[in-house]
């Protein structure tokens, strides 16, 4: 049964929708408002101990990426699906954007093995076109790495991997059934063990848990395939790229970018997708920028780095200062969750602020093989190096001097440095 | 490979979209404009020589129908798909209708074996709800009948059936490749040999023919599955039911119904779906009713009974009388087509009027087992018996005295009676 997950000759990415849903609202915003910005996404393996270039075959990566370039544009049904998305806003995706997706060919990439044993994988091009590479690149590299590990195993060892995965998944489901008040979204596309394993996980969750608990998936393709709600809002690339583009030395670029994203996003999507992502330049910085009227309007925010308890307490305090009952606001926790962390967060915040969980790596890649902490992030825009600080400096991105400059500009005082689990 | 088509334990209809696409624009019109009309659809086996009730197991029919009633409502993805339909008109399906489809449970049916060996299968209820039974009922009865024939065969005989089907299909494809100017739409859901055979046919057509020749399918589910264009407009049920409802003895009900359908349809869908179906009370009658301004606006018509050559000539003459160049108008031929007929029609009309072909039974049920001429038609509305005359009296529907009365009212003089091939 599980052998087909590993012994497959199908390409990994066969649909433009096999990306996180957030790529589409972001993609539309970029295509509409910033169609000429050039941005480069780059792969980083934060698990330095693993020499990725030695573990996987570069030519296989190339084959998968080329397949995407040649074959993956939105077909009629996928366009119907996106056009028919109305859970967040009527006619959220407009015709010019859908036409663009119907003709999209993803741009060229740069791929080679680096001398330090890592893989150099970068996606330069128009931001509006290369943004879709993010989760595809990650899913491809992750799946090829896992296949390569499985291929070196005996049959018994391989069976054991899937047995472990299955047992751990069933254990999670069992625990979730005991706490039906806890809700979550499957967020594991980028770090999935492999595509078919993610599908198996989604199927089991659908079979065992009610839609009031398993709210949906970030994977647009599986949402379409299984009639689930496709979920997701935005990522760090928006303020990162805009800060880079605005950064002409005459303005506070991080602040201008943060304000611009808040404005653009609300103008385009209104309440439906109003989940802020405050940690790009540090949550403290963001909470100084977000206005009280905005806080009133926006549904909530996503916690993606640093200490979730500190983050939540800060938001409760922030909302109170704005005269808002925190119980009307939502936090989507999405940073390195596992079931114990989900439970602990729920214990801590229940009755104080609404919460849900974007559960990624630990949900779709928990089979006993240590997942890599791989990311694909925007690293340059219009020739300028980009910066992300986040609430955990282990997740910071950018050249050291740029990071230091942004810390100064943003009044960043946080010193948390916690090695990422994933 | 073909054994799975026959040895399956899956229900036949697993999606509300596994119907002819025309059910949805018609369904929306009914739900919006005529939500309180009660109409009964009834099965008729025009192939009297086959005692259907002896050939198939009534309880299996019941099981399939019950499965549809219990399990088949539009899910989120199917609603996205319909909501995203924009090939004929922007936002063709409105939210109240989509909400209705999301909650729809098909109404009860009446099923029993009749003393003459035929099956009594009727679908009474609200027209807005039971209309979807039409093609589902047909597909179910046809597939169960074919399974029952296959089950009585030896393995070699069964293999021969699928071999015959495959050879005939490949022969059709070969001939079509020689005439790339001929276009067609797969119209074979209601009479398909079985669901999986229809899928196989669609897959082969997609593999072998360009989208400029194989234009799409009337099956909404397969259109969605394969990214094809879902095609279809309307059926006889619209004028038949309205004539029945208007038939109070004080008016020319067939004329009033014909005018009303022309108006309702144009008001709702405009140019996009403006293919008239003139033969309900005879094409001559229709052409006296359709106004010259309407003829200018409408895209064309569908020929579904009688002689296609006579029909086409009549339309060419009609358009000329209206001052319209027939070359700007389309006829969709859909009556008992096979490849020779398609070629002959093309030979006759090329350069005189535009034509395309809605190719049904002969395309999806040509495996050497004689297909039945089965129909499910509206037979009563608000308690009144309904009538269809058509351009071939072998296709007439209604109690003899009603048929005669309608012939008088409509000035019907046609005497064609050609036994239906299917």
XYZ file of N, CA, C and O in Angstrom, chain A residues 21-193:
692
model
N -2.272 27.975 -0.876
C -3.308 28.874 -1.379
C -2.885 30.339 -1.320
O -3.267 31.133 -2.175
N -2.069 30.707 -0.317
C -1.729 32.124 -0.170
C -1.006 32.683 -1.393
O -0.991 33.884 -1.624
N -0.402 31.800 -2.186
C 0.283 32.262 -3.388
C -0.682 32.979 -4.332
O -0.259 33.865 -5.074
N -1.951 32.609 -4.330
C -2.884 33.207 -5.292
C -3.349 34.613 -4.885
O -3.271 35.527 -5.702
N -3.827 34.811 -3.649
C -4.120 36.210 -3.303
C -2.866 37.085 -3.353
O -2.931 38.237 -3.802
N -1.733 36.551 -2.908
C -0.503 37.349 -3.012
C -0.147 37.578 -4.480
O 0.204 38.676 -4.893
N -0.246 36.499 -5.257
C 0.116 36.594 -6.672
C -0.729 37.620 -7.398
O -0.232 38.377 -8.239
N -2.010 37.657 -7.073
C -2.884 38.635 -7.723
C -2.488 40.054 -7.338
O -2.462 40.961 -8.178
N -2.170 40.238 -6.065
C -1.760 41.568 -5.610
C -0.489 42.000 -6.336
O -0.370 43.142 -6.808
N 0.458 41.099 -6.444
C 1.723 41.427 -7.103
C 1.469 41.750 -8.579
O 1.954 42.744 -9.109
N 0.687 40.897 -9.208
C 0.441 41.058 -10.640
C -0.301 42.372 -10.931
O -0.060 43.022 -11.928
N -1.180 42.728 -10.001
C -2.001 43.918 -10.190
C -1.244 45.190 -9.839
O -1.290 46.184 -10.569
N -0.541 45.168 -8.694
C 0.043 46.408 -8.175
C 1.539 46.539 -8.429
O 2.059 47.645 -8.503
N 2.232 45.403 -8.538
C 3.697 45.472 -8.647
C 4.226 44.604 -9.784
O 5.159 43.811 -9.599
N 3.639 44.755 -10.978
C 3.959 43.811 -12.052
C 5.388 43.928 -12.581
O 5.847 43.015 -13.263
N 6.077 45.019 -12.274
C 7.408 45.179 -12.882
C 8.549 44.873 -11.906
O 9.713 44.893 -12.286
N 8.223 44.599 -10.654
C 9.289 44.322 -9.685
C 9.949 42.982 -10.004
O 9.277 41.987 -10.281
N 11.270 42.985 -9.974
C 12.014 41.735 -10.140
C 12.432 41.255 -8.763
O 12.962 42.030 -7.966
N 12.185 39.996 -8.474
C 12.542 39.453 -7.161
C 13.144 38.066 -7.333
O 12.744 37.319 -8.231
N 14.096 37.750 -6.510
C 14.709 36.427 -6.568
C 14.381 35.660 -5.288
O 14.565 36.173 -4.180
N 13.882 34.453 -5.472
C 13.678 33.543 -4.349
C 14.880 32.593 -4.291
O 15.379 32.165 -5.340
N 15.315 32.283 -3.091
C 16.460 31.381 -2.964
C 16.217 30.313 -1.912
O 15.555 30.556 -0.900
N 16.756 29.128 -2.169
C 16.637 28.017 -1.220
C 17.705 28.127 -0.133
O 18.869 28.389 -0.434
N 17.320 27.949 1.101
C 18.277 27.851 2.206
C 17.988 26.588 2.998
O 16.846 26.328 3.362
N 19.027 25.824 3.227
C 18.900 24.668 4.106
C 19.453 25.065 5.469
O 20.664 25.195 5.650
N 18.528 25.280 6.408
C 18.970 25.690 7.749
C 19.526 24.511 8.539
O 20.120 24.693 9.592
N 19.319 23.290 8.036
C 19.905 22.105 8.683
C 21.276 21.863 8.060
O 21.460 21.016 7.192
N 22.243 22.665 8.509
C 23.558 22.676 7.860
C 24.241 21.305 7.909
O 25.084 20.990 7.061
N 23.892 20.509 8.940
C 24.550 19.206 9.094
C 24.254 18.269 7.926
O 24.982 17.311 7.687
N 23.177 18.539 7.223
C 22.852 17.686 6.069
C 23.356 18.339 4.789
O 22.950 19.447 4.442
N 24.271 17.627 4.100
C 24.802 18.136 2.831
C 23.850 17.697 1.725
O 23.992 16.625 1.147
N 22.880 18.563 1.486
C 21.770 18.236 0.602
C 22.249 17.872 -0.802
O 21.709 16.973 -1.447
N 23.271 18.565 -1.261
C 23.793 18.312 -2.607
C 24.408 16.923 -2.740
O 24.516 16.392 -3.851
N 24.807 16.340 -1.619
C 25.334 14.979 -1.664
C 24.203 13.963 -1.578
O 24.326 12.826 -2.019
N 23.096 14.372 -0.979
C 22.006 13.407 -0.742
C 21.101 13.230 -1.945
O 20.536 12.159 -2.135
N 20.887 14.299 -2.691
C 19.973 14.143 -3.822
C 20.663 14.460 -5.139
O 21.677 15.149 -5.169
N 20.096 13.925 -6.176
C 20.680 14.060 -7.505
C 20.173 15.358 -8.139
O 18.969 15.548 -8.335
N 21.111 16.226 -8.429
C 20.767 17.535 -8.997
C 19.946 17.382 -10.282
O 19.028 18.159 -10.545
N 20.279 16.371 -11.056
C 19.577 16.210 -12.340
C 18.108 15.839 -12.138
O 17.258 16.148 -12.966
N 17.835 15.145 -11.028
C 16.426 14.835 -10.732
C 15.676 16.106 -10.342
O 14.512 16.296 -10.707
N 16.345 16.967 -9.592
C 15.724 18.252 -9.247
C 15.422 19.009 -10.534
O 14.321 19.525 -10.744
N 16.398 19.023 -11.434
C 16.237 19.734 -12.692
C 15.051 19.164 -13.490
O 14.247 19.902 -14.054
N 14.953 17.858 -13.500
C 13.872 17.224 -14.253
C 12.499 17.649 -13.706
O 11.574 17.947 -14.465
N 12.393 17.669 -12.374
C 11.114 18.064 -11.761
C 10.798 19.535 -12.047
O 9.667 19.886 -12.365
N 11.805 20.386 -11.930
C 11.581 21.815 -12.175
C 11.229 22.058 -13.644
O 10.341 22.853 -13.953
N 11.903 21.339 -14.522
C 11.615 21.505 -15.951
C 10.202 21.029 -16.274
O 9.519 21.615 -17.112
N 9.792 19.951 -15.601
C 8.420 19.473 -15.827
C 7.423 20.582 -15.481
O 6.479 20.853 -16.228
N 7.650 21.218 -14.359
C 6.758 22.311 -13.949
C 6.765 23.413 -15.004
O 5.719 23.903 -15.427
N 7.930 23.796 -15.448
C 8.018 24.892 -16.429
C 7.265 24.534 -17.704
O 6.574 25.364 -18.288
N 7.403 23.283 -18.128
C 6.827 22.923 -19.431
C 5.347 22.590 -19.376
O 4.641 22.758 -20.358
N 4.897 22.079 -18.259
C 3.557 21.475 -18.249
C 2.549 22.107 -17.314
O 1.376 21.777 -17.385
N 2.990 22.947 -16.400
C 2.063 23.349 -15.353
C 1.580 24.786 -15.553
O 2.215 25.740 -15.145
N 0.465 24.931 -16.249
C -0.264 26.207 -16.274
C -1.687 25.834 -15.872
O -2.092 24.684 -16.011
N -2.434 26.808 -15.360
C -3.786 26.482 -14.889
C -4.663 26.051 -16.058
O -4.713 26.731 -17.083
N -5.327 24.923 -15.941
C -6.257 24.499 -16.988
C -7.658 25.057 -16.696
O -7.879 25.760 -15.716
N -8.581 24.737 -17.581
C -9.934 25.292 -17.489
C -10.576 25.025 -16.118
O -11.160 25.916 -15.503
N -10.466 23.791 -15.650
C -11.092 23.426 -14.386
C -10.451 24.157 -13.215
O -11.146 24.635 -12.314
N -9.135 24.273 -13.242
C -8.450 24.972 -12.156
C -8.848 26.453 -12.139
O -9.015 27.045 -11.068
N -9.025 27.011 -13.319
C -9.470 28.409 -13.378
C -10.913 28.550 -12.890
O -11.233 29.483 -12.155
N -11.762 27.590 -13.257
C -13.122 27.597 -12.696
C -13.051 27.558 -11.172
O -13.768 28.270 -10.487
N -12.203 26.684 -10.676
C -12.111 26.518 -9.218
C -11.717 27.832 -8.544
O -12.345 28.267 -7.577
N -10.685 28.460 -9.076
C -10.243 29.726 -8.475
C -11.302 30.809 -8.674
O -11.625 31.561 -7.749
N -11.859 30.899 -9.869
C -12.894 31.898 -10.137
C -14.076 31.717 -9.206
O -14.727 32.669 -8.802
N -14.333 30.468 -8.851
C -15.465 30.162 -7.986
C -15.188 30.325 -6.503
O -16.053 30.055 -5.676
N -13.977 30.759 -6.156
C -13.647 30.940 -4.735
C -14.420 32.119 -4.173
O -14.254 33.244 -4.622
N -15.282 31.853 -3.221
C -16.086 32.954 -2.656
C -16.148 32.893 -1.139
O -16.943 33.580 -0.533
N -15.302 32.045 -0.546
C -15.382 31.905 0.904
C -14.823 33.117 1.643
O -15.141 33.336 2.811
N -13.999 33.894 0.956
C -13.380 35.037 1.632
C -13.931 36.356 1.115
O -13.982 37.346 1.821
N -14.316 36.333 -0.124
C -14.795 37.537 -0.789
C -15.412 37.084 -2.109
O -14.884 36.189 -2.758
N -16.490 37.706 -2.509
C -17.061 37.423 -3.820
C -16.041 37.779 -4.900
O -15.397 38.825 -4.822
N -15.913 36.929 -5.910
C -15.048 37.247 -7.052
C -13.675 37.735 -6.631
O -13.169 38.750 -7.112
N -13.097 36.999 -5.726
C -11.802 37.369 -5.159
C -10.719 37.420 -6.232
O -9.835 38.271 -6.213
N -10.785 36.474 -7.168
C -9.800 36.477 -8.242
C -10.434 37.064 -9.501
O -11.450 36.581 -9.975
N -9.817 38.094 -10.010
C -10.394 38.813 -11.154
C -9.918 38.195 -12.467
O -8.879 37.555 -12.525
N -10.666 38.524 -13.506
C -10.385 37.898 -14.809
C -8.967 38.138 -15.338
O -8.344 37.202 -15.836
N -8.432 39.358 -15.255
C -7.085 39.540 -15.818
C -6.065 38.629 -15.123
O -5.166 38.085 -15.763
N -6.233 38.451 -13.816
C -5.312 37.572 -13.094
C -5.512 36.120 -13.512
O -4.538 35.379 -13.721
N -6.747 35.701 -13.656
C -7.004 34.311 -14.053
C -6.471 34.056 -15.467
O -5.909 32.995 -15.736
N -6.637 35.037 -16.336
C -6.067 34.897 -17.685
C -4.555 34.735 -17.616
O -3.970 33.914 -18.321
N -3.958 35.532 -16.758
C -2.507 35.462 -16.548
C -2.123 34.041 -16.090
O -1.180 33.433 -16.611
N -2.882 33.490 -15.132
C -2.555 32.148 -14.626
C -2.735 31.075 -15.705
O -2.034 30.069 -15.719
N -3.699 31.313 -16.589
C -3.943 30.343 -17.650
C -2.807 30.290 -18.662
O -2.672 29.310 -19.396
N -2.015 31.337 -18.700
C -0.925 31.389 -19.684
C 0.446 31.328 -19.030
O 1.470 31.345 -19.722
N 0.457 31.288 -17.709
C 1.732 31.399 -16.983
C 2.707 30.274 -17.309
O 2.358 29.099 -17.284
N 3.935 30.663 -17.641
C 5.015 29.682 -17.615
C 5.989 30.157 -16.558
O 6.441 31.310 -16.584
N 6.319 29.290 -15.620
C 7.219 29.724 -14.555
C 8.589 30.029 -15.149
O 9.054 29.351 -16.062
N 9.234 31.067 -14.624
C 10.524 31.480 -15.197
C 11.664 30.497 -14.905
O 11.532 29.607 -14.073
N 12.747 30.706 -15.607
C 13.971 29.908 -15.442
C 14.462 29.922 -13.993
O 14.136 30.828 -13.227
N 15.273 28.933 -13.658
C 15.842 28.853 -12.304
C 17.352 28.668 -12.452
O 17.859 28.346 -13.543
N 18.047 28.849 -11.348
C 19.495 28.567 -11.314
C 19.716 27.415 -10.353
O 19.296 27.480 -9.190
N 20.382 26.397 -10.821
C 20.567 25.198 -9.990
C 21.976 24.662 -10.169
O 22.430 24.443 -11.297
N 22.674 24.483 -9.048
C 23.964 23.776 -9.104
C 24.343 23.321 -7.711
O 23.796 23.784 -6.705
N 25.285 22.414 -7.669
C 25.798 21.950 -6.384
C 26.880 22.920 -5.939
O 27.735 23.301 -6.736
N 26.781 23.335 -4.699
C 27.788 24.279 -4.194
C 28.971 23.520 -3.614
O 28.873 22.352 -3.243
N 30.091 24.235 -3.468
C 31.299 23.579 -2.972
C 31.141 23.133 -1.519
O 31.815 22.218 -1.058
N 30.205 23.735 -0.769
C 30.008 23.304 0.622
C 29.038 22.124 0.731
O 28.620 21.756 1.821
N 28.679 21.541 -0.404
C 27.822 20.364 -0.371
C 26.338 20.706 -0.377
O 25.486 19.824 -0.456
N 26.020 21.997 -0.290
C 24.608 22.389 -0.367
C 24.210 22.613 -1.830
O 25.057 22.617 -2.722
N 22.922 22.810 -2.018
C 22.406 23.064 -3.364
C 22.183 24.566 -3.537
O 21.576 25.199 -2.668
N 22.672 25.095 -4.616
C 22.315 26.469 -4.981
C 21.070 26.387 -5.856
O 21.120 25.827 -6.948
N 19.953 26.901 -5.341
C 18.725 26.911 -6.138
C 18.084 28.284 -5.987
O 17.645 28.655 -4.892
N 18.098 29.037 -7.051
C 17.506 30.368 -7.002
C 16.535 30.555 -8.163
O 16.702 29.954 -9.231
N 15.518 31.384 -7.889
C 14.487 31.662 -8.886
C 14.443 33.159 -9.144
O 13.729 33.894 -8.467
N 15.228 33.633 -10.088
C 15.168 35.052 -10.426
C 14.069 35.293 -11.446
O 13.609 34.355 -12.088
N 13.664 36.532 -11.571
C 12.653 36.835 -12.592
C 11.686 37.886 -12.108
O 11.924 38.563 -11.102
N 10.576 37.999 -12.836
C 9.525 38.904 -12.393
C 8.870 38.298 -11.164
O 8.485 37.130 -11.161
N 8.736 39.128 -10.140
C 8.123 38.670 -8.894
C 6.758 38.035 -9.170
O 6.426 36.974 -8.633
N 5.987 38.660 -10.061
C 4.635 38.186 -10.373
C 4.644 36.786 -10.971
O 3.632 36.094 -10.952
N 5.787 36.374 -11.499
C 5.842 35.055 -12.128
C 6.595 34.021 -11.299
O 6.230 32.851 -11.285
N 7.655 34.461 -10.598
C 8.474 33.446 -9.919
C 7.979 33.125 -8.514
O 8.428 32.170 -7.902
N 7.008 33.911 -8.024
C 6.528 33.688 -6.650
C 5.973 32.274 -6.447
O 6.067 31.715 -5.363
N 5.449 31.669 -7.522
C 4.838 30.329 -7.404
C 5.875 29.234 -7.175
O 5.538 28.130 -6.773
N 7.133 29.562 -7.461
C 8.181 28.567 -7.262
C 8.373 28.207 -5.782
O 8.858 27.120 -5.461
N 8.023 29.130 -4.895
C 8.374 28.950 -3.481
C 8.034 27.548 -2.942
O 8.919 26.766 -2.616
N 6.725 27.257 -2.888
C 6.360 25.983 -2.257
C 6.628 24.807 -3.192
O 6.863 23.692 -2.730
N 6.625 25.061 -4.496
C 6.955 23.974 -5.429
C 8.410 23.540 -5.256
O 8.713 22.356 -5.199
N 9.293 24.518 -5.209
C 10.712 24.212 -5.031
C 10.937 23.417 -3.754
O 11.663 22.412 -3.737
N 10.301 23.846 -2.684
C 10.457 23.161 -1.408
C 9.926 21.738 -1.470
O 10.576 20.786 -1.025
N 8.737 21.587 -2.001
C 8.124 20.251 -2.047
C 8.967 19.308 -2.903
O 9.123 18.121 -2.576
N 9.521 19.819 -3.981
C 10.338 18.980 -4.863
C 11.615 18.534 -4.157
O 11.957 17.348 -4.134
N 12.326 19.483 -3.567
C 13.589 19.134 -2.897
C 13.325 18.178 -1.733
O 14.018 17.167 -1.565
N 12.279 18.453 -0.957
C 11.967 17.563 0.164
C 11.639 16.150 -0.297
O 12.125 15.168 0.273
N 10.809 16.045 -1.319
C 10.398 14.705 -1.741
C 11.569 13.933 -2.335
O 11.743 12.748 -2.056
N 12.399 14.597 -3.122
C 13.550 13.897 -3.716
C 14.524 13.460 -2.629
O 15.099 12.374 -2.699
N 14.680 14.289 -1.625
C 15.574 13.911 -0.530
C 15.031 12.670 0.192
O 15.766 11.733 0.492
N 13.741 12.656 0.443
C 13.178 11.509 1.156
C 13.212 10.238 0.303
O 13.473 9.155 0.808
N 12.965 10.388 -0.984
C 13.071 9.222 -1.862
C 14.477 8.660 -1.831
O 14.671 7.447 -1.797
N 15.446 9.566 -1.857
C 16.831 9.104 -1.879
C 17.176 8.371 -0.585
O 17.902 7.381 -0.591
N 16.635 8.829 0.526
C 16.860 8.106 1.790
C 16.188 6.738 1.742
O 16.785 5.715 2.100
N 14.949 6.695 1.270
C 14.213 5.426 1.222
C 14.906 4.426 0.294
O 14.937 3.219 0.567
N 15.437 4.940 -0.791
C 16.073 4.043 -1.758
C 17.277 3.318 -1.187
O 17.631 2.232 -1.651
N 17.894 3.927 -0.202
C 19.082 3.289 0.401
C 18.697 2.321 1.507
O 19.570 1.710 2.122
N 17.427 2.211 1.805
C 16.964 1.341 2.895
C 16.625 -0.052 2.398
O 16.368 -0.252 1.213
N 16.546 -0.995 3.326
C 15.975 -2.306 2.996
C 14.452 -2.160 2.965
O 13.902 -1.176 3.471
N 13.810 -3.165 2.423
C 12.354 -3.117 2.350
C 11.754 -3.020 3.760
O 10.811 -2.269 4.003
N 12.336 -3.771 4.686
C 11.814 -3.771 6.057
C 11.960 -2.383 6.684
O 11.059 -1.892 7.366
N 13.076 -1.753 6.426
C 13.292 -0.409 6.975
C 12.290 0.588 6.403
O 11.731 1.418 7.112
N 12.069 0.443 5.122
C 11.107 1.343 4.481
C 9.701 1.158 5.042
O 9.012 2.121 5.333
N 9.324 -0.115 5.165
C 7.997 -0.368 5.733
C 7.885 0.268 7.107
O 6.838 0.764 7.495
N 8.982 0.214 7.815
C 8.988 0.761 9.161
C 8.774 2.279 9.160
O 8.126 2.818 10.054
N 9.324 2.933 8.159
C 9.139 4.386 8.046
C 7.645 4.704 7.939
O 7.107 5.529 8.683
N 6.965 4.020 7.031
C 5.548 4.319 6.835
C 4.705 3.855 8.017
O 3.698 4.477 8.351
N 5.152 2.763 8.653
C 4.443 2.300 9.843
C 4.554 3.358 10.944
O 3.575 3.694 11.605
N 5.749 3.877 11.103
C 5.948 4.933 12.093
C 5.069 6.136 11.772
O 4.384 6.676 12.649
N 5.072 6.528 10.528
C 4.262 7.674 10.116
C 2.797 7.454 10.425
O 2.112 8.342 10.939
N 2.345 6.259 10.124
C 0.938 5.959 10.329
C 0.588 5.951 11.812
O -0.425 6.513 12.223
N 1.432 5.301 12.601
C 1.169 5.250 14.045
C 1.135 6.648 14.641
O 0.266 6.978 15.442
N 2.092 7.467 14.236
C 2.141 8.822 14.796
C 0.932 9.642 14.371
O 0.390 10.423 15.146
N 0.511 9.453 13.145
C -0.668 10.171 12.670
C -1.910 9.739 13.458
O -2.706 10.570 13.904
N -2.045 8.421 13.654
C -3.229 7.933 14.380
C -3.217 8.423 15.824
O -4.262 8.723 16.400
N -2.033 8.506 16.376
C -1.894 9.009 17.747
C -2.364 10.473 17.820
O -3.094 10.872 18.729
N -1.977 11.264 16.827
C -2.406 12.673 16.774
C -3.926 12.751 16.661
O -4.572 13.547 17.350
N -4.480 11.931 15.770
C -5.927 11.949 15.571
C -6.641 11.587 16.863
O -7.629 12.221 17.249
N -6.119 10.597 17.543
C -6.725 10.165 18.805
C -6.721 11.314 19.818
O -7.737 11.598 20.459
N -5.588 11.964 19.925
C -5.503 13.077 20.875
C -6.439 14.224 20.471
O -7.064 14.852 21.328
N -6.523 14.504 19.180
C -7.401 15.584 18.721
C -8.860 15.287 19.037
O -9.639 16.186 19.360
N -9.209 14.008 18.939
C -10.599 13.645 19.231
C -10.953 13.928 20.687
O -12.113 14.175 21.007
N -9.938 13.896 21.539
C -10.190 14.194 22.956
C -10.334 15.686 23.202
O -10.785 16.098 24.265
N -9.913 16.478 22.246
C -10.017 17.933 22.420
C -10.709 18.548 21.204
O -10.093 19.291 20.428
N -12.008 18.277 21.024
C -12.699 18.727 19.810
C -12.773 20.249 19.682
O -13.068 20.760 18.613
N -12.489 20.969 20.755
C -12.520 22.432 20.689
C -11.299 23.009 19.987
O -11.277 24.185 19.622
N -10.278 22.188 19.804
C -9.063 22.665 19.132
C -9.227 22.498 17.626
O -9.586 21.425 17.156
N -8.963 23.563 16.900
C -9.107 23.503 15.445
C -7.744 23.677 14.777
O -6.815 24.221 15.369
N -7.658 23.196 13.538
C -6.380 23.351 12.831
C -6.599 23.297 11.323
O -7.640 22.866 10.830
N -5.563 23.747 10.628
C -5.518 23.736 9.170
C -4.264 22.971 8.763
O -3.208 23.168 9.374
N -4.365 22.127 7.777
C -3.186 21.403 7.293
C -2.341 22.387 6.485
O -2.800 22.936 5.493
N -1.116 22.603 6.947
C -0.228 23.625 6.359
C 1.052 22.982 5.830
O 2.070 23.665 5.706
N 1.023 21.674 5.507
C 2.292 20.970 5.341
C 2.785 20.747 3.920
O 3.653 19.887 3.718
N 2.289 21.487 2.950
C 2.705 21.237 1.559
C 4.221 21.360 1.373
O 4.878 20.475 0.823
N 4.790 22.452 1.838
C 6.198 22.734 1.551
C 7.145 21.715 2.171
O 8.240 21.498 1.678
N 6.736 21.134 3.291
C 7.630 20.210 3.981
C 7.120 18.781 3.994
O 7.577 17.942 4.748
N 6.135 18.505 3.156
C 5.577 17.156 3.162
C 6.649 16.104 2.885
O 7.561 16.340 2.081
N 6.469 14.953 3.505
C 7.395 13.846 3.260
C 7.390 13.527 1.772
O 8.428 13.357 1.152
